[in-house]
mmCIF file of C-alpha atoms in Angstrom:
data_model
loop_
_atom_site.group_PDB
_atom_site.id
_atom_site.type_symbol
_atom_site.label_atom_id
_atom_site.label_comp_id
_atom_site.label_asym_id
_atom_site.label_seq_id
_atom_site.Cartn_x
_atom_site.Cartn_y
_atom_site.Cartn_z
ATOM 1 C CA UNK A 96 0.000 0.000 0.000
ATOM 2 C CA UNK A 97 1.409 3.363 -1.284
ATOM 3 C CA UNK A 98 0.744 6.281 0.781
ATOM 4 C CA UNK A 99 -1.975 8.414 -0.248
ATOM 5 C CA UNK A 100 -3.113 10.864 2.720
ATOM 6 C CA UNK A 101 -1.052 14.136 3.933
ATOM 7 C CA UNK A 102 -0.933 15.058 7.527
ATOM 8 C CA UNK A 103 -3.837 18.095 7.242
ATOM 9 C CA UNK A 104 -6.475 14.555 5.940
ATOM 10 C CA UNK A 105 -4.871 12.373 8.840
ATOM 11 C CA UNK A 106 -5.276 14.926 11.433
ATOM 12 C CA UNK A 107 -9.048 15.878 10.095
ATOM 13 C CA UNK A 108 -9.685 12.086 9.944
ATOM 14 C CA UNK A 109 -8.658 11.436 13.803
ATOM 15 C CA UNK A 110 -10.711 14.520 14.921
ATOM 16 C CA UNK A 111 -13.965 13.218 13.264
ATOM 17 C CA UNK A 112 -13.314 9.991 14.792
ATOM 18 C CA UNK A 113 -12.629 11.527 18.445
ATOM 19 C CA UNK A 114 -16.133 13.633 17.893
ATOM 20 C CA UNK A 115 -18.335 10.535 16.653
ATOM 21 C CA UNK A 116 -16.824 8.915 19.763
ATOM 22 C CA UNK A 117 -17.476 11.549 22.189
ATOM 23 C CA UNK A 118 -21.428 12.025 20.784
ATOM 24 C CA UNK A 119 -21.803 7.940 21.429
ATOM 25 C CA UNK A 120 -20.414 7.939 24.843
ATOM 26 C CA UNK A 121 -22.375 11.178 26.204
ATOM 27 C CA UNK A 122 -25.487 9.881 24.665
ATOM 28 C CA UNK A 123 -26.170 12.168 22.448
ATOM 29 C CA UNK A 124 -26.366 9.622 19.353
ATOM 30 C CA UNK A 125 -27.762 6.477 20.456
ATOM 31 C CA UNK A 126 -28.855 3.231 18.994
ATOM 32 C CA UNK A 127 -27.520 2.523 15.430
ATOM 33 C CA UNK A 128 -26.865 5.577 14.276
ATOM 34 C CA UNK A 129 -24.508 5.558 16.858
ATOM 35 C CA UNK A 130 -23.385 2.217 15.835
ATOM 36 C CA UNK A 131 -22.347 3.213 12.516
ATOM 37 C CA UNK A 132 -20.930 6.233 13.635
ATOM 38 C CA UNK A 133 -18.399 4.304 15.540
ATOM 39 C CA UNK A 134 -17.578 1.878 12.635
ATOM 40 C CA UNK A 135 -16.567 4.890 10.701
ATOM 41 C CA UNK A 136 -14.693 6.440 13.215
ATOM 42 C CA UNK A 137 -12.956 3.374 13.637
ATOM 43 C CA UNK A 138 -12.295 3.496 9.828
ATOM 44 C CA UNK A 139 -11.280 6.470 10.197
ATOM 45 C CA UNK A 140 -8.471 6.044 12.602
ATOM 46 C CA UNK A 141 -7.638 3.055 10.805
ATOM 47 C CA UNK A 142 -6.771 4.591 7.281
ATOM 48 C CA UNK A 143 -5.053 7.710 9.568
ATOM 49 C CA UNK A 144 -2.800 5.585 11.096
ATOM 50 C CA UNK A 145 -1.460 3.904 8.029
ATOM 51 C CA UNK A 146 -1.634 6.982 5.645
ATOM 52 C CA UNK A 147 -3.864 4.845 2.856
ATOM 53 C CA UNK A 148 -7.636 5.567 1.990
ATOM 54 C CA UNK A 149 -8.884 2.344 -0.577
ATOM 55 C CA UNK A 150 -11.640 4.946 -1.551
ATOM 56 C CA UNK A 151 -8.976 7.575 -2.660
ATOM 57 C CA UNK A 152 -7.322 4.771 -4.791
ATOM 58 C CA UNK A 153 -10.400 4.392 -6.559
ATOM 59 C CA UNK A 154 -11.098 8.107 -7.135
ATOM 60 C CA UNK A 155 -7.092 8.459 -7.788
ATOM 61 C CA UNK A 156 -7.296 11.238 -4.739
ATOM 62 C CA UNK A 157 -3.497 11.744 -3.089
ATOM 63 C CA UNK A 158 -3.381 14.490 -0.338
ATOM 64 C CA UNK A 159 0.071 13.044 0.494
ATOM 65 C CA UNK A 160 2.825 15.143 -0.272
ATOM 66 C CA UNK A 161 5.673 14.030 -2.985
ATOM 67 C CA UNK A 162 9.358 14.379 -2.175
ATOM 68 C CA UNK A 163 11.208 15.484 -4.929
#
């Protein structure tokens, strides 16, 4: 897997996933709404920790800077 997310999409991506957590805990989303928020948090987190998004692959998205 070849990196495809910069730090600005990794940092966005892990404060999305820190909010859906933090509505599901309090309480305010509940039930499976709150469900599926998690799952994409998790996803989330997931792709920001190894720099690669599948979906930008298939788009041909890169946010990740290229050393020249």
């Amino acid at each position: 897997m070849k990196k495809n997310m910069g730090g600005a999409d990794r940092i966005l991506r892990i404060l999305v996933a820190i909010l859906f957590s933090v509505l599901f805990i309090t309480g305010v989303v509940e039930g499976t709404l709150g469900y599926i928020l998690l799952a994409v948090g998790a996803v989330f987190l997931l792709t920001s920790f190894v720099s690669f998004c599948p979906l930008y692959t298939i788009f041909g998205i890169n946010t990740c800077k290229v050393k020249n």
